[in-house]
Amino acid sequence: MWSNFFVQQEEEGRMGVAGGGQGGGLAGMKGFRGGQRRTNKMSDSQEGKIKLVFFVAIVGVTLTVLGMGTEFWVELAQPKNYSGNQTCQMAHYGLWKGCIRTLWVADIDPERTSCGPAELPGESNCTYFKFFTSGENAVIFKKTTNRNLNLAAAILALLSLTMMVMGSICIAMSLNKGVPFFLKPASFCFILSGVLVLLSVLIFHQSVLALLSSDHSIPLHHELSWSVACVGSAGAILIIGGVLFIFLALPFSPWQKCFPHKDSTT
């Protein structure tokens, strides 16, 4: 009887060990699958690189908004002695608004032949363009703007802002979910926004040339102003940021060769 009891206890112990082994095996399989799933997550170093590139892209977005909201894309200046009195006139405008400024000739650099620059003190009269409302062309010093070119430049600028917002949303989702899946659409959005910004600048320059060629009765000196420099720099920065996002989205990022990730367990 005692021998049967010990045999039964031994068999139950073996079954318990076998059950524990099966349970451990299942737990190990679950842990392995979980480890496979966690390999799709971003590492801390990759997340830091994404945040760094995103900061670069945000700089481009800021410069674009700054340049688009100002009316210093181009300056049109009459000769400073054209009126034959103590004042002269110049104009500066952007995508949405134009200003006519009256400056004192005495404040202008003696070596400068044209009126300006726009930063000098004087009277200013600014009006918004009617391209987007009644469709009327603006007249600046007897010269008429080309409505189609100005509209095209403004629409491209607005489309570039839309692509910047979409790219920023993709980066925010990628950082929130911890997966690099959204880096590729974000890179596409930022590269396209940079290209649209540069196209907007080119078309705006063509609109300025069309304005100057519409009438030759008043000689004008023209030069692109600091807003165009901001927008042009922003376009280049956005394209660079989009290309860097493509590198980060690759399975083996080129950055890993330059900055290899060190395992914290070693």
CSV table of C-alpha atoms in Angstrom, one decimal:
chain,number,residue,atom,x,y,z
A,1,MET,CA,0.0,0.0,0.0
A,2,TRP,CA,2.8,2.4,0.9
A,3,SER,CA,4.7,1.5,-2.2
A,4,ASN,CA,1.6,2.3,-4.4
A,5,PHE,CA,1.2,5.7,-2.6
A,6,PHE,CA,4.8,6.7,-3.3
A,7,VAL,CA,4.5,5.6,-6.9
A,8,GLN,CA,1.4,7.7,-7.3
A,9,GLN,CA,3.1,10.8,-5.7
A,10,GLU,CA,6.0,10.4,-8.0
A,11,GLU,CA,3.8,10.2,-11.1
A,12,GLU,CA,1.9,13.3,-10.0
A,13,GLY,CA,5.2,15.1,-9.5
A,14,ARG,CA,6.3,14.2,-13.0
A,15,MET,CA,3.0,15.5,-14.5
A,16,GLY,CA,3.5,18.7,-12.6
A,17,VAL,CA,7.0,19.2,-13.9
A,18,ALA,CA,5.7,18.4,-17.4
A,19,GLY,CA,2.9,20.9,-17.0
A,20,GLY,CA,5.3,23.5,-15.7
A,21,GLY,CA,7.6,22.9,-18.7
A,22,GLN,CA,4.7,23.3,-21.1
A,23,GLY,CA,3.6,26.5,-19.3
A,24,GLY,CA,7.2,27.8,-19.5
A,25,GLY,CA,7.3,26.9,-23.2
A,26,LEU,CA,4.1,28.8,-23.9
A,27,ALA,CA,5.4,31.8,-21.9
A,28,GLY,CA,8.7,31.6,-23.8
A,29,MET,CA,6.9,31.5,-27.1
A,30,LYS,CA,4.7,34.5,-26.0
A,31,GLY,CA,7.8,36.3,-24.9
A,32,PHE,CA,9.5,35.6,-28.2
A,33,ARG,CA,6.5,36.9,-30.2
A,34,GLY,CA,6.4,39.9,-28.0
A,35,GLY,CA,10.1,40.4,-28.6
A,36,GLN,CA,9.5,40.2,-32.4
A,37,ARG,CA,6.7,42.8,-32.1
A,38,ARG,CA,9.0,45.1,-30.0
A,39,THR,CA,11.6,45.0,-32.6
A,40,ASN,CA,9.4,47.1,-34.8
A,41,LYS,CA,9.4,49.8,-32.2
A,42,MET,CA,11.8,52.7,-32.4
A,43,SER,CA,14.9,52.8,-30.2
A,44,ASP,CA,15.7,55.8,-28.0
A,45,SER,CA,18.5,56.8,-30.3
A,46,GLN,CA,16.3,56.7,-33.4
A,47,GLU,CA,13.6,58.7,-31.6
A,48,GLY,CA,16.2,61.3,-30.7
A,49,LYS,CA,17.3,61.6,-34.4
A,50,ILE,CA,13.7,62.0,-35.5
A,51,LYS,CA,13.2,64.8,-33.0
A,52,LEU,CA,16.3,66.5,-34.2
A,53,VAL,CA,15.4,66.3,-37.9
A,54,PHE,CA,11.8,67.4,-37.0
A,55,PHE,CA,13.3,70.5,-35.3
A,56,VAL,CA,15.1,71.3,-38.5
A,57,ALA,CA,11.9,70.9,-40.4
A,58,ILE,CA,10.1,73.2,-37.9
A,59,VAL,CA,12.7,75.9,-38.6
A,60,GLY,CA,11.8,75.7,-42.3
A,61,VAL,CA,8.1,75.9,-41.5
A,62,THR,CA,8.7,79.0,-39.3
A,63,LEU,CA,10.7,80.7,-42.0
A,64,THR,CA,8.0,80.0,-44.5
A,65,VAL,CA,5.2,81.4,-42.4
A,66,LEU,CA,7.3,84.5,-41.6
A,67,GLY,CA,8.1,85.1,-45.2
A,68,MET,CA,4.6,84.5,-46.5
A,69,GLY,CA,3.0,86.8,-44.0
A,70,THR,CA,5.1,89.8,-44.9
A,71,GLU,CA,4.9,92.3,-47.8
A,72,PHE,CA,8.6,92.6,-48.4
A,73,TRP,CA,9.0,90.1,-51.3
A,74,VAL,CA,10.1,92.8,-53.8
A,75,GLU,CA,11.0,96.5,-53.7
A,76,LEU,CA,10.2,98.8,-56.6
A,77,ALA,CA,12.0,102.1,-56.4
A,78,GLN,CA,11.8,105.2,-58.6
A,79,PRO,CA,14.9,107.3,-59.1
A,80,LYS,CA,15.3,109.5,-56.0
A,81,ASN,CA,15.3,112.7,-58.1
A,82,TYR,CA,12.5,111.6,-60.4
A,83,SER,CA,9.9,114.0,-58.8
A,84,GLY,CA,12.3,116.9,-58.6
A,85,ASN,CA,11.4,117.7,-55.0
A,86,GLN,CA,12.5,116.7,-51.5
A,87,THR,CA,10.6,113.3,-51.5
A,88,CYS,CA,10.6,110.2,-53.6
A,89,GLN,CA,8.3,107.1,-53.8
A,90,MET,CA,8.9,103.4,-53.7
A,91,ALA,CA,6.7,100.3,-53.4
A,92,HIS,CA,7.1,96.9,-51.8
A,93,TYR,CA,4.7,94.0,-51.8
A,94,GLY,CA,4.3,90.3,-51.2
A,95,LEU,CA,1.6,87.7,-51.9
A,96,TRP,CA,-1.3,89.4,-50.3
A,97,LYS,CA,-0.6,93.1,-49.8
A,98,GLY,CA,1.3,96.0,-51.3
A,99,CYS,CA,2.6,99.3,-49.9
A,100,ILE,CA,3.5,102.7,-51.4
A,101,ARG,CA,6.0,104.6,-49.3
A,102,THR,CA,7.1,108.3,-49.6
A,103,LEU,CA,10.6,108.9,-48.3
A,104,TRP,CA,12.7,112.0,-47.8
A,105,VAL,CA,15.6,112.3,-50.3
A,106,ALA,CA,17.8,113.7,-47.5
A,107,ASP,CA,17.5,110.4,-45.6
A,108,ILE,CA,18.7,108.3,-48.6
A,109,ASP,CA,22.4,107.4,-49.0
A,110,PRO,CA,24.0,109.9,-51.4
A,111,GLU,CA,25.6,107.0,-53.3
A,112,ARG,CA,22.2,105.4,-53.9
A,113,THR,CA,20.5,106.5,-57.2
A,114,SER,CA,17.1,105.0,-56.4
A,115,CYS,CA,14.6,105.7,-53.7
A,116,GLY,CA,14.8,103.5,-50.7
A,117,PRO,CA,15.4,101.3,-48.8
A,118,ALA,CA,12.0,100.6,-47.4
A,119,GLU,CA,13.3,100.6,-43.8
A,120,LEU,CA,13.7,104.4,-43.9
A,121,PRO,CA,11.1,106.5,-42.1
A,122,GLY,CA,8.3,107.9,-44.2
A,123,GLU,CA,4.6,107.8,-45.0
A,124,SER,CA,3.2,104.4,-46.0
A,125,ASN,CA,-0.1,103.5,-47.8
A,126,CYS,CA,-0.8,99.8,-47.8
A,127,THR,CA,-3.7,98.0,-49.4
A,128,TYR,CA,-4.6,94.3,-49.9
A,129,PHE,CA,-4.7,92.9,-53.4
A,130,LYS,CA,-8.1,92.2,-54.9
A,131,PHE,CA,-6.9,89.1,-56.8
A,132,PHE,CA,-8.8,86.8,-54.4
A,133,THR,CA,-12.0,88.8,-54.2
A,134,SER,CA,-13.0,90.8,-57.3
A,135,GLY,CA,-10.2,89.5,-59.4
A,136,GLU,CA,-8.9,93.0,-60.2
A,137,ASN,CA,-5.3,93.6,-61.1
A,138,ALA,CA,-3.3,96.1,-59.0
A,139,VAL,CA,-1.7,99.2,-60.6
A,140,ILE,CA,1.7,100.2,-59.2
A,141,PHE,CA,3.4,103.3,-60.7
A,142,LYS,CA,1.3,102.9,-63.9
A,143,LYS,CA,2.3,99.3,-64.2
A,144,THR,CA,-0.3,96.5,-64.0
A,145,THR,CA,0.2,93.2,-62.3
A,146,ASN,CA,-0.4,89.8,-63.9
A,147,ARG,CA,-3.3,88.3,-61.8
A,148,ASN,CA,-2.8,84.8,-63.0
A,149,LEU,CA,0.9,84.7,-62.0
A,150,ASN,CA,0.2,86.3,-58.6
A,151,LEU,CA,-2.6,83.8,-57.9
A,152,ALA,CA,-0.5,80.9,-58.9
A,153,ALA,CA,2.3,82.0,-56.5
A,154,ALA,CA,-0.1,82.4,-53.7
A,155,ILE,CA,-1.9,79.1,-54.3
A,156,LEU,CA,1.4,77.2,-54.4
A,157,ALA,CA,2.4,78.8,-51.1
A,158,LEU,CA,-0.8,77.8,-49.5
A,159,LEU,CA,-0.4,74.2,-50.8
A,160,SER,CA,3.1,74.1,-49.3
A,161,LEU,CA,1.7,75.1,-45.9
A,162,THR,CA,-0.9,72.3,-46.2
A,163,MET,CA,1.9,69.7,-46.9
A,164,MET,CA,3.9,71.0,-43.9
A,165,VAL,CA,0.9,70.5,-41.6
A,166,MET,CA,0.4,66.9,-43.0
A,167,GLY,CA,4.1,66.1,-42.5
A,168,SER,CA,4.1,67.4,-39.0
A,169,ILE,CA,1.0,65.3,-38.2
A,170,CYS,CA,2.8,62.2,-39.5
A,171,ILE,CA,5.9,62.9,-37.4
A,172,ALA,CA,3.7,63.4,-34.3
A,173,MET,CA,1.9,60.1,-34.9
A,174,SER,CA,5.3,58.3,-35.5
A,175,LEU,CA,6.6,59.6,-32.2
A,176,ASN,CA,3.4,58.9,-30.3
A,177,LYS,CA,3.1,55.3,-31.6
A,178,GLY,CA,6.8,54.7,-31.5
A,179,VAL,CA,6.9,53.2,-35.0
A,180,PRO,CA,8.8,54.5,-38.0
A,181,PHE,CA,6.0,53.7,-40.5
A,182,PHE,CA,4.9,57.4,-40.8
A,183,LEU,CA,8.4,58.6,-41.6
A,184,LYS,CA,8.0,57.9,-45.3
A,185,PRO,CA,4.8,59.9,-45.8
A,186,ALA,CA,6.2,62.7,-43.7
A,187,SER,CA,9.4,62.8,-45.8
A,188,PHE,CA,7.2,63.0,-49.0
A,189,CYS,CA,5.1,65.9,-47.5
A,190,PHE,CA,8.2,67.9,-46.4
A,191,ILE,CA,10.0,67.4,-49.7
A,192,LEU,CA,6.9,68.4,-51.7
A,193,SER,CA,6.3,71.4,-49.5
A,194,GLY,CA,9.9,72.6,-50.1
A,195,VAL,CA,9.5,72.2,-53.9
A,196,LEU,CA,6.2,74.1,-53.8
A,197,VAL,CA,7.8,76.9,-51.8
A,198,LEU,CA,10.6,77.3,-54.4
A,199,LEU,CA,8.2,77.1,-57.3
A,200,SER,CA,6.1,79.9,-55.6
A,201,VAL,CA,9.2,82.1,-55.4
A,202,LEU,CA,10.0,81.4,-59.1
A,203,ILE,CA,6.5,82.2,-60.2
A,204,PHE,CA,6.4,85.3,-58.1
A,205,HIS,CA,9.6,86.5,-59.7
A,206,GLN,CA,8.0,86.0,-63.1
A,207,SER,CA,5.1,88.1,-62.0
A,208,VAL,CA,7.4,90.9,-61.1
A,209,LEU,CA,9.0,90.8,-64.5
A,210,ALA,CA,5.6,90.8,-66.1
A,211,LEU,CA,4.7,93.9,-64.0
A,212,LEU,CA,7.8,95.8,-65.1
A,213,SER,CA,7.2,95.0,-68.8
A,214,SER,CA,3.6,96.2,-68.7
A,215,ASP,CA,4.6,99.9,-68.9
A,216,HIS,CA,7.9,101.8,-69.5
A,217,SER,CA,6.8,105.3,-68.8
A,218,ILE,CA,8.3,105.4,-65.3
A,219,PRO,CA,11.8,103.9,-64.8
A,220,LEU,CA,11.9,101.5,-61.8
A,221,HIS,CA,14.7,99.7,-60.0
A,222,HIS,CA,13.6,96.4,-58.5
A,223,GLU,CA,15.2,93.9,-56.1
A,224,LEU,CA,13.9,90.9,-54.2
A,225,SER,CA,13.8,91.6,-50.5
A,226,TRP,CA,14.4,89.7,-47.3
A,227,SER,CA,11.1,87.8,-47.3
A,228,VAL,CA,12.1,86.0,-50.5
A,229,ALA,CA,15.4,85.1,-48.7
A,230,CYS,CA,13.4,83.6,-45.8
A,231,VAL,CA,11.1,81.6,-48.1
A,232,GLY,CA,13.9,80.4,-50.3
A,233,SER,CA,16.0,79.2,-47.3
A,234,ALA,CA,12.9,77.6,-45.9
A,235,GLY,CA,12.3,75.6,-49.1
A,236,ALA,CA,15.9,74.3,-49.0
A,237,ILE,CA,15.6,73.4,-45.3
A,238,LEU,CA,12.3,71.5,-45.9
A,239,ILE,CA,13.8,69.5,-48.7
A,240,ILE,CA,16.9,68.6,-46.6
A,241,GLY,CA,14.6,67.6,-43.7
A,242,GLY,CA,12.5,65.4,-45.9
A,243,VAL,CA,15.6,63.6,-47.3
A,244,LEU,CA,16.8,63.0,-43.8
A,245,PHE,CA,13.5,61.5,-42.8
A,246,ILE,CA,13.9,59.1,-45.8
A,247,PHE,CA,17.2,58.0,-44.4
A,248,LEU,CA,15.7,57.4,-40.9
A,249,ALA,CA,12.9,55.4,-42.4
A,250,LEU,CA,15.3,52.9,-44.1
A,251,PRO,CA,15.8,49.5,-42.4
A,252,PHE,CA,19.5,50.2,-42.1
A,253,SER,CA,19.9,54.0,-41.7
A,254,PRO,CA,23.2,55.5,-43.0
A,255,TRP,CA,23.3,57.3,-39.7
A,256,GLN,CA,24.0,54.0,-38.0
A,257,LYS,CA,27.4,53.7,-39.7
A,258,CYS,CA,28.3,57.2,-38.5
A,259,PHE,CA,26.7,56.9,-35.0
A,260,PRO,CA,26.4,53.2,-34.1
A,261,HIS,CA,24.0,52.5,-31.3
A,262,LYS,CA,25.5,51.1,-28.2
A,263,ASP,CA,23.5,48.5,-26.3
A,264,SER,CA,23.0,49.6,-22.7
A,265,THR,CA,23.2,46.0,-21.4
A,266,THR,CA,26.9,45.6,-22.4
